Amino acid sequence: EPEVTQTPSHQVTQMGQEVILRCVPISNHLYFYWYRQILGQKVEFLVSFYNNEISEKSEIFDDQFSVERPDGSNFTLKIRSTKLEDSAMYFCASSEDGRGEQFFGPGTRLTVL
Amino acid sequence: DQQVKQNSPSLSVQEGRISILNCDYTNSMFDYFLWYKKYPAEGPTFLISISSIKDKNEDGRFTVFLNKSAKHLSLHIVPSQPGDSAVYFCAASSGTYKYIFGTGTRLKVLA
């Protein structure tokens, strides 16, 4: 069964450093998303991406964040200068259309020290 | 911003009995709802969805009911199995790509 994959599973970084989280969505899906979950809190939408551009973003997704689809298979989330409060699980998701179910990857745990 | 609420943080049910997980929402523009199950250290797994044009959707042991006038949906799991023990999230969308998630309910099915 096709699945969304994410690397790395755990990333530890120093405050102020840049991190890139990587995702490989399901191959025939056209819509891609990033969500995050701070420990003990709910899953929060960050951004959606379609046709090589951002289609929607939340207030969390400020200028420190960017997304890219550098090739036909990868989808990345970059955090330019990490802050302590960026520590969270980051989930990538993809969907075949923009309204239906979104399939999530296993997540990357980001720890900012 | 608590547009989607799951007021029960946890629920315990005996194996074989029905589990009922509830979700309330405040935004009347929400028109598509999803339920996800999440195990520790894994991503959410899609379970079942419902569009606002329906009031019920069934898939095997899982049934979702939608009451638009009450802005309430529920997930029924019958019969409950120990493998169903997980955190369950409802999520809602209003014609956009973005889903708003509830805070989750931890279900424990006792053998």
mmCIF file of N, CA and C in Angstrom, chain B:
data_model
loop_
_atom_site.group_PDB
_atom_site.id
_atom_site.type_symbol
_atom_site.label_atom_id
_atom_site.label_comp_id
_atom_site.label_asym_id
_atom_site.label_seq_id
_atom_site.Cartn_x
_atom_site.Cartn_y
_atom_site.Cartn_z
ATOM 1 N N ASP B 1 -8.557 29.720 19.456
ATOM 2 C CA ASP B 1 -9.241 29.209 18.274
ATOM 3 C C ASP B 1 -9.665 27.773 18.518
ATOM 4 N N GLN B 2 -10.880 27.587 18.998
ATOM 5 C CA GLN B 2 -11.361 26.248 19.345
ATOM 6 C C GLN B 2 -12.562 25.921 18.478
ATOM 7 N N GLN B 3 -12.373 25.970 17.186
ATOM 8 C CA GLN B 3 -13.496 25.737 16.285
ATOM 9 C C GLN B 3 -13.962 24.292 16.312
ATOM 10 N N VAL B 4 -13.058 23.389 16.672
ATOM 11 C CA VAL B 4 -13.392 21.967 16.741
ATOM 12 C C VAL B 4 -13.007 21.476 18.126
ATOM 13 N N LYS B 5 -13.981 20.921 18.832
ATOM 14 C CA LYS B 5 -13.741 20.531 20.217
ATOM 15 C C LYS B 5 -14.073 19.071 20.431
ATOM 16 N N GLN B 6 -13.208 18.406 21.154
ATOM 17 C CA GLN B 6 -13.493 17.061 21.623
ATOM 18 C C GLN B 6 -13.407 17.142 23.143
ATOM 19 N N ASN B 7 -14.567 17.178 23.767
ATOM 20 C CA ASN B 7 -14.618 17.519 25.181
ATOM 21 C C ASN B 7 -14.216 16.402 26.119
ATOM 22 N N SER B 8 -14.165 15.173 25.592
ATOM 23 C CA SER B 8 -13.733 14.059 26.443
ATOM 24 C C SER B 8 -12.283 13.733 26.120
ATOM 25 N N PRO B 9 -11.364 14.013 27.020
ATOM 26 C CA PRO B 9 -9.964 13.710 26.731
ATOM 27 C C PRO B 9 -9.684 12.208 26.727
ATOM 28 N N SER B 10 -10.517 11.443 27.426
ATOM 29 C CA SER B 10 -10.270 10.002 27.450
ATOM 30 C C SER B 10 -11.581 9.241 27.614
ATOM 31 N N LEU B 11 -11.518 7.970 27.191
ATOM 32 C CA LEU B 11 -12.698 7.099 27.238
ATOM 33 C C LEU B 11 -12.217 5.665 27.387
ATOM 34 N N SER B 12 -12.838 4.926 28.295
ATOM 35 C CA SER B 12 -12.511 3.500 28.457
ATOM 36 C C SER B 12 -13.753 2.671 28.169
ATOM 37 N N VAL B 13 -13.575 1.607 27.390
ATOM 38 C CA VAL B 13 -14.692 0.768 26.969
ATOM 39 C C VAL B 13 -14.262 -0.687 27.050
ATOM 40 N N GLN B 14 -15.187 -1.553 27.399
ATOM 41 C CA GLN B 14 -14.899 -2.981 27.412
ATOM 42 C C GLN B 14 -14.867 -3.532 25.980
ATOM 43 N N GLU B 15 -13.964 -4.454 25.752
ATOM 44 C CA GLU B 15 -13.889 -5.130 24.452
ATOM 45 C C GLU B 15 -15.270 -5.693 24.080
ATOM 46 N N GLY B 16 -15.653 -5.505 22.813
ATOM 47 C CA GLY B 16 -16.928 -6.018 22.335
ATOM 48 C C GLY B 16 -18.072 -5.024 22.455
ATOM 49 N N ARG B 17 -17.890 -3.999 23.294
ATOM 50 C CA ARG B 17 -18.950 -3.001 23.460
ATOM 51 C C ARG B 17 -18.770 -1.879 22.446
ATOM 52 N N ILE B 18 -19.709 -0.945 22.447
ATOM 53 C CA ILE B 18 -19.648 0.186 21.527
ATOM 54 C C ILE B 18 -18.804 1.316 22.127
ATOM 55 N N SER B 19 -17.962 1.911 21.293
ATOM 56 C CA SER B 19 -17.247 3.132 21.662
ATOM 57 C C SER B 19 -17.897 4.279 20.911
ATOM 58 N N ILE B 20 -18.178 5.357 21.625
ATOM 59 C CA ILE B 20 -18.765 6.546 21.001
ATOM 60 C C ILE B 20 -17.876 7.729 21.316
ATOM 61 N N LEU B 21 -17.315 8.293 20.251
ATOM 62 C CA LEU B 21 -16.441 9.451 20.410
ATOM 63 C C LEU B 21 -17.143 10.661 19.817
ATOM 64 N N ASN B 22 -17.118 11.746 20.549
ATOM 65 C CA ASN B 22 -17.887 12.926 20.162
ATOM 66 C C ASN B 22 -17.010 14.094 19.760
ATOM 67 N N CYS B 23 -17.590 14.936 18.924
ATOM 68 C CA CYS B 23 -16.865 16.100 18.408
ATOM 69 C C CYS B 23 -17.887 17.207 18.166
ATOM 70 N N ASP B 24 -17.595 18.398 18.636
ATOM 71 C CA ASP B 24 -18.466 19.550 18.397
ATOM 72 C C ASP B 24 -17.700 20.616 17.633
ATOM 73 N N TYR B 25 -18.414 21.371 16.819
ATOM 74 C CA TYR B 25 -17.751 22.432 16.069
ATOM 75 C C TYR B 25 -18.588 23.693 16.125
ATOM 76 N N THR B 26 -17.936 24.815 15.877
ATOM 77 C CA THR B 26 -18.641 26.092 15.996
ATOM 78 C C THR B 26 -18.849 26.769 14.641
ATOM 79 N N ASN B 27 -18.029 26.413 13.658
ATOM 80 C CA ASN B 27 -18.073 27.091 12.369
ATOM 81 C C ASN B 27 -19.112 26.434 11.464
ATOM 82 N N SER B 28 -20.178 27.126 11.179
ATOM 83 C CA SER B 28 -21.250 26.540 10.353
ATOM 84 C C SER B 28 -20.836 26.393 8.893
ATOM 85 N N MET B 29 -19.678 26.932 8.521
ATOM 86 C CA MET B 29 -19.189 26.793 7.152
ATOM 87 C C MET B 29 -18.474 25.462 6.920
ATOM 88 N N PHE B 30 -18.170 24.738 7.992
ATOM 89 C CA PHE B 30 -17.532 23.427 7.812
ATOM 90 C C PHE B 30 -18.469 22.516 7.030
ATOM 91 N N ASP B 31 -17.923 21.875 5.997
ATOM 92 C CA ASP B 31 -18.784 21.023 5.180
ATOM 93 C C ASP B 31 -18.194 19.641 4.910
ATOM 94 N N TYR B 32 -17.038 19.369 5.493
ATOM 95 C CA TYR B 32 -16.443 18.045 5.306
ATOM 96 C C TYR B 32 -15.680 17.701 6.566
ATOM 97 N N PHE B 33 -15.898 16.469 7.035
ATOM 98 C CA PHE B 33 -15.349 16.072 8.313
ATOM 99 C C PHE B 33 -14.631 14.734 8.173
ATOM 100 N N LEU B 34 -13.533 14.627 8.897
ATOM 101 C CA LEU B 34 -12.751 13.390 8.877
ATOM 102 C C LEU B 34 -12.508 12.927 10.305
ATOM 103 N N TRP B 35 -12.364 11.621 10.451
ATOM 104 C CA TRP B 35 -11.884 11.057 11.717
ATOM 105 C C TRP B 35 -10.554 10.358 11.449
ATOM 106 N N TYR B 36 -9.611 10.610 12.365
ATOM 107 C CA TYR B 36 -8.299 9.982 12.291
ATOM 108 C C TYR B 36 -8.025 9.255 13.585
ATOM 109 N N LYS B 37 -7.234 8.195 13.480
ATOM 110 C CA LYS B 37 -6.743 7.459 14.639
ATOM 111 C C LYS B 37 -5.238 7.670 14.697
ATOM 112 N N LYS B 38 -4.707 7.833 15.901
ATOM 113 C CA LYS B 38 -3.264 8.064 16.004
ATOM 114 C C LYS B 38 -2.669 7.226 17.129
ATOM 115 N N TYR B 39 -1.672 6.432 16.764
ATOM 116 C CA TYR B 39 -0.879 5.713 17.754
ATOM 117 C C TYR B 39 0.327 6.559 18.107
ATOM 118 N N PRO B 40 0.914 6.350 19.298
ATOM 119 C CA PRO B 40 2.116 7.096 19.680
ATOM 120 C C PRO B 40 3.216 6.935 18.647
ATOM 121 N N ALA B 41 3.928 8.014 18.377
ATOM 122 C CA ALA B 41 5.084 8.015 17.472
ATOM 123 C C ALA B 41 4.719 7.654 16.025
ATOM 124 N N GLU B 42 3.445 7.770 15.684
ATOM 125 C CA GLU B 42 3.038 7.560 14.293
ATOM 126 C C GLU B 42 2.210 8.750 13.829
ATOM 127 N N GLY B 43 2.053 8.875 12.508
ATOM 128 C CA GLY B 43 1.178 9.904 11.987
ATOM 129 C C GLY B 43 -0.277 9.488 12.093
ATOM 130 N N PRO B 44 -1.200 10.442 12.021
ATOM 131 C CA PRO B 44 -2.625 10.107 12.034
ATOM 132 C C PRO B 44 -2.981 9.208 10.854
ATOM 133 N N THR B 45 -3.862 8.263 11.105
ATOM 134 C CA THR B 45 -4.340 7.339 10.076
ATOM 135 C C THR B 45 -5.804 7.638 9.809
ATOM 136 N N PHE B 46 -6.132 7.862 8.540
ATOM 137 C CA PHE B 46 -7.506 8.177 8.173
ATOM 138 C C PHE B 46 -8.431 7.001 8.462
ATOM 139 N N LEU B 47 -9.597 7.292 9.046
ATOM 140 C CA LEU B 47 -10.588 6.257 9.339
ATOM 141 C C LEU B 47 -11.812 6.366 8.450
ATOM 142 N N ILE B 48 -12.464 7.511 8.502
ATOM 143 C CA ILE B 48 -13.749 7.654 7.834
ATOM 144 C C ILE B 48 -14.048 9.135 7.674
ATOM 145 N N SER B 49 -14.828 9.465 6.663
ATOM 146 C CA SER B 49 -15.178 10.860 6.418
ATOM 147 C C SER B 49 -16.686 11.001 6.256
ATOM 148 N N ILE B 50 -17.142 12.235 6.319
ATOM 149 C CA ILE B 50 -18.549 12.514 6.022
ATOM 150 C C ILE B 50 -18.668 13.917 5.473
ATOM 151 N N SER B 51 -19.479 14.042 4.453
ATOM 152 C CA SER B 51 -19.787 15.336 3.875
ATOM 153 C C SER B 51 -21.037 15.894 4.545
ATOM 154 N N SER B 52 -21.175 17.208 4.531
ATOM 155 C CA SER B 52 -22.318 17.823 5.207
ATOM 156 C C SER B 52 -23.650 17.538 4.513
ATOM 157 N N ILE B 53 -23.612 16.952 3.329
ATOM 158 C CA ILE B 53 -24.881 16.612 2.666
ATOM 159 C C ILE B 53 -25.436 15.285 3.172
ATOM 160 N N LYS B 54 -24.640 14.613 4.014
ATOM 161 C CA LYS B 54 -25.093 13.342 4.580
ATOM 162 C C LYS B 54 -25.239 13.481 6.087
ATOM 163 N N ASP B 55 -25.954 12.533 6.701
ATOM 164 C CA ASP B 55 -25.987 12.530 8.158
ATOM 165 C C ASP B 55 -25.389 11.247 8.736
ATOM 166 N N LYS B 56 -24.990 10.351 7.861
ATOM 167 C CA LYS B 56 -24.406 9.100 8.345
ATOM 168 C C LYS B 56 -23.509 8.517 7.263
ATOM 169 N N ASN B 57 -22.389 7.949 7.705
ATOM 170 C CA ASN B 57 -21.537 7.198 6.790
ATOM 171 C C ASN B 57 -20.969 6.014 7.557
ATOM 172 N N GLU B 58 -20.981 4.858 6.900
ATOM 173 C CA GLU B 58 -20.601 3.623 7.578
ATOM 174 C C GLU B 58 -19.497 2.923 6.806
ATOM 175 N N ASP B 59 -18.533 2.380 7.537
ATOM 176 C CA ASP B 59 -17.461 1.615 6.904
ATOM 177 C C ASP B 59 -17.034 0.531 7.879
ATOM 178 N N GLY B 60 -17.580 -0.658 7.672
ATOM 179 C CA GLY B 60 -17.235 -1.768 8.555
ATOM 180 C C GLY B 60 -17.681 -1.498 9.978
ATOM 181 N N ARG B 61 -16.751 -1.548 10.908
ATOM 182 C CA ARG B 61 -17.106 -1.339 12.326
ATOM 183 C C ARG B 61 -17.267 0.135 12.679
ATOM 184 N N PHE B 62 -16.945 1.020 11.751
ATOM 185 C CA PHE B 62 -16.940 2.457 12.027
ATOM 186 C C PHE B 62 -18.134 3.148 11.359
ATOM 187 N N THR B 63 -18.847 3.947 12.137
ATOM 188 C CA THR B 63 -19.949 4.749 11.613
ATOM 189 C C THR B 63 -19.792 6.162 12.140
ATOM 190 N N VAL B 64 -19.927 7.129 11.252
ATOM 191 C CA VAL B 64 -19.898 8.529 11.679
ATOM 192 C C VAL B 64 -21.288 9.114 11.471
ATOM 193 N N PHE B 65 -21.764 9.828 12.473
ATOM 194 C CA PHE B 65 -23.051 10.513 12.424
ATOM 195 C C PHE B 65 -22.809 12.009 12.484
ATOM 196 N N LEU B 66 -23.556 12.736 11.655
ATOM 197 C CA LEU B 66 -23.430 14.191 11.647
ATOM 198 C C LEU B 66 -24.779 14.822 11.934
ATOM 199 N N ASN B 67 -24.814 15.697 12.925
ATOM 200 C CA ASN B 67 -26.010 16.463 13.262
ATOM 201 C C ASN B 67 -25.681 17.925 13.023
ATOM 202 N N LYS B 68 -26.069 18.415 11.846
ATOM 203 C CA LYS B 68 -25.677 19.779 11.469
ATOM 204 C C LYS B 68 -26.337 20.830 12.342
ATOM 205 N N SER B 69 -27.563 20.603 12.717
ATOM 206 C CA SER B 69 -28.250 21.624 13.522
ATOM 207 C C SER B 69 -27.583 21.776 14.885
ATOM 208 N N ALA B 70 -27.065 20.675 15.407
ATOM 209 C CA ALA B 70 -26.373 20.724 16.703
ATOM 210 C C ALA B 70 -24.879 20.970 16.541
ATOM 211 N N LYS B 71 -24.405 21.002 15.314
ATOM 212 C CA LYS B 71 -22.966 21.134 15.033
ATOM 213 C C LYS B 71 -22.188 20.078 15.818
ATOM 214 N N HIS B 72 -22.607 18.854 15.617
ATOM 215 C CA HIS B 72 -22.052 17.745 16.394
ATOM 216 C C HIS B 72 -21.863 16.541 15.500
ATOM 217 N N LEU B 73 -20.719 15.877 15.653
ATOM 218 C CA LEU B 73 -20.558 14.588 14.999
ATOM 219 C C LEU B 73 -20.013 13.573 15.983
ATOM 220 N N SER B 74 -20.289 12.326 15.676
ATOM 221 C CA SER B 74 -19.826 11.268 16.562
ATOM 222 C C SER B 74 -19.322 10.103 15.730
ATOM 223 N N LEU B 75 -18.381 9.402 16.302
ATOM 224 C CA LEU B 75 -17.825 8.192 15.699
ATOM 225 C C LEU B 75 -18.197 7.016 16.581
ATOM 226 N N HIS B 76 -18.843 6.020 15.981
ATOM 227 C CA HIS B 76 -19.210 4.804 16.695
ATOM 228 C C HIS B 76 -18.323 3.664 16.213
ATOM 229 N N ILE B 77 -17.785 2.927 17.150
ATOM 230 C CA ILE B 77 -16.977 1.761 16.815
ATOM 231 C C ILE B 77 -17.657 0.557 17.469
ATOM 232 N N VAL B 78 -18.116 -0.383 16.608
ATOM 233 C CA VAL B 78 -18.822 -1.552 17.113
ATOM 234 C C VAL B 78 -18.394 -2.791 16.334
ATOM 235 N N PRO B 79 -17.952 -3.865 16.979
ATOM 236 C CA PRO B 79 -17.579 -3.917 18.382
ATOM 237 C C PRO B 79 -16.183 -3.364 18.591
ATOM 238 N N SER B 80 -15.929 -2.838 19.749
ATOM 239 C CA SER B 80 -14.593 -2.302 20.044
ATOM 240 C C SER B 80 -13.607 -3.441 20.271
ATOM 241 N N GLN B 81 -12.377 -3.223 19.820
ATOM 242 C CA GLN B 81 -11.330 -4.229 19.964
ATOM 243 C C GLN B 81 -10.122 -3.594 20.645
ATOM 244 N N PRO B 82 -9.306 -4.374 21.325
ATOM 245 C CA PRO B 82 -8.129 -3.797 22.000
ATOM 246 C C PRO B 82 -7.230 -3.017 21.047
ATOM 247 N N GLY B 83 -7.138 -3.452 19.793
ATOM 248 C CA GLY B 83 -6.321 -2.738 18.804
ATOM 249 C C GLY B 83 -6.860 -1.372 18.443
ATOM 250 N N ASP B 84 -8.078 -1.071 18.867
ATOM 251 C CA ASP B 84 -8.647 0.257 18.622
ATOM 252 C C ASP B 84 -8.121 1.283 19.622
ATOM 253 N N SER B 85 -7.425 0.839 20.633
ATOM 254 C CA SER B 85 -6.898 1.766 21.637
ATOM 255 C C SER B 85 -5.898 2.711 20.976
ATOM 256 N N ALA B 86 -6.211 3.999 21.002
ATOM 257 C CA ALA B 86 -5.424 5.021 20.309
ATOM 258 C C ALA B 86 -6.033 6.371 20.656
ATOM 259 N N VAL B 87 -5.450 7.427 20.104
ATOM 260 C CA VAL B 87 -6.055 8.757 20.213
ATOM 261 C C VAL B 87 -6.829 9.024 18.924
ATOM 262 N N TYR B 88 -8.055 9.473 19.049
ATOM 263 C CA TYR B 88 -8.921 9.738 17.900
ATOM 264 C C TYR B 88 -9.129 11.239 17.753
ATOM 265 N N PHE B 89 -8.897 11.717 16.535
ATOM 266 C CA PHE B 89 -9.082 13.135 16.235
ATOM 267 C C PHE B 89 -10.198 13.302 15.214
ATOM 268 N N CYS B 90 -11.051 14.276 15.436
ATOM 269 C CA CYS B 90 -11.921 14.698 14.348
ATOM 270 C C CYS B 90 -11.296 15.938 13.721
ATOM 271 N N ALA B 91 -11.577 16.146 12.445
ATOM 272 C CA ALA B 91 -11.035 17.283 11.715
ATOM 273 C C ALA B 91 -12.115 17.805 10.777
ATOM 274 N N ALA B 92 -12.125 19.114 10.566
ATOM 275 C CA ALA B 92 -13.176 19.732 9.759
ATOM 276 C C ALA B 92 -12.587 20.713 8.774
ATOM 277 N N SER B 93 -13.259 20.834 7.637
ATOM 278 C CA SER B 93 -12.812 21.742 6.582
ATOM 279 C C SER B 93 -14.009 22.517 6.032
ATOM 280 N N SER B 94 -13.743 23.729 5.542
ATOM 281 C CA SER B 94 -14.837 24.565 5.038
ATOM 282 C C SER B 94 -14.604 24.945 3.586
ATOM 283 N N GLY B 95 -14.379 23.957 2.746
ATOM 284 C CA GLY B 95 -14.210 24.241 1.325
ATOM 285 C C GLY B 95 -12.810 24.688 0.974
ATOM 286 N N THR B 96 -11.894 24.558 1.931
ATOM 287 C CA THR B 96 -10.500 24.910 1.655
ATOM 288 C C THR B 96 -9.642 23.667 1.825
ATOM 289 N N TYR B 97 -8.364 23.834 1.628
ATOM 290 C CA TYR B 97 -7.448 22.699 1.750
ATOM 291 C C TYR B 97 -7.090 22.405 3.193
ATOM 292 N N LYS B 98 -7.480 23.277 4.082
ATOM 293 C CA LYS B 98 -6.993 23.227 5.457
ATOM 294 C C LYS B 98 -7.998 22.528 6.352
ATOM 295 N N TYR B 99 -7.509 21.599 7.168
ATOM 296 C CA TYR B 99 -8.356 20.935 8.136
ATOM 297 C C TYR B 99 -8.022 21.441 9.532
ATOM 298 N N ILE B 100 -9.065 21.723 10.301
ATOM 299 C CA ILE B 100 -8.915 22.100 11.695
ATOM 300 C C ILE B 100 -9.153 20.849 12.527
ATOM 301 N N PHE B 101 -8.183 20.525 13.363
ATOM 302 C CA PHE B 101 -8.269 19.313 14.173
ATOM 303 C C PHE B 101 -8.793 19.629 15.564
ATOM 304 N N GLY B 102 -9.497 18.665 16.139
ATOM 305 C CA GLY B 102 -9.859 18.715 17.547
ATOM 306 C C GLY B 102 -8.667 18.306 18.400
ATOM 307 N N THR B 103 -8.854 18.354 19.704
ATOM 308 C CA THR B 103 -7.767 18.072 20.640
ATOM 309 C C THR B 103 -7.553 16.582 20.875
ATOM 310 N N GLY B 104 -8.473 15.762 20.396
ATOM 311 C CA GLY B 104 -8.275 14.326 20.504
ATOM 312 C C GLY B 104 -8.945 13.713 21.723
ATOM 313 N N THR B 105 -9.338 12.446 21.583
ATOM 314 C CA THR B 105 -9.861 11.638 22.689
ATOM 315 C C THR B 105 -9.059 10.346 22.720
ATOM 316 N N ARG B 106 -8.513 10.047 23.890
ATOM 317 C CA ARG B 106 -7.741 8.801 24.036
ATOM 318 C C ARG B 106 -8.705 7.678 24.387
ATOM 319 N N LEU B 107 -8.819 6.713 23.487
ATOM 320 C CA LEU B 107 -9.698 5.559 23.710
ATOM 321 C C LEU B 107 -8.879 4.390 24.214
ATOM 322 N N LYS B 108 -9.361 3.792 25.284
ATOM 323 C CA LYS B 108 -8.731 2.572 25.795
ATOM 324 C C LYS B 108 -9.781 1.465 25.782
ATOM 325 N N VAL B 109 -9.505 0.411 25.053
ATOM 326 C CA VAL B 109 -10.428 -0.721 24.997
ATOM 327 C C VAL B 109 -9.849 -1.813 25.888
ATOM 328 N N LEU B 110 -10.624 -2.171 26.891
ATOM 329 C CA LEU B 110 -10.159 -3.115 27.908
ATOM 330 C C LEU B 110 -10.536 -4.531 27.521
ATOM 331 N N ALA B 111 -9.545 -5.419 27.557
ATOM 332 C CA ALA B 111 -9.781 -6.823 27.193
ATOM 333 C C ALA B 111 -10.528 -7.576 28.299
#
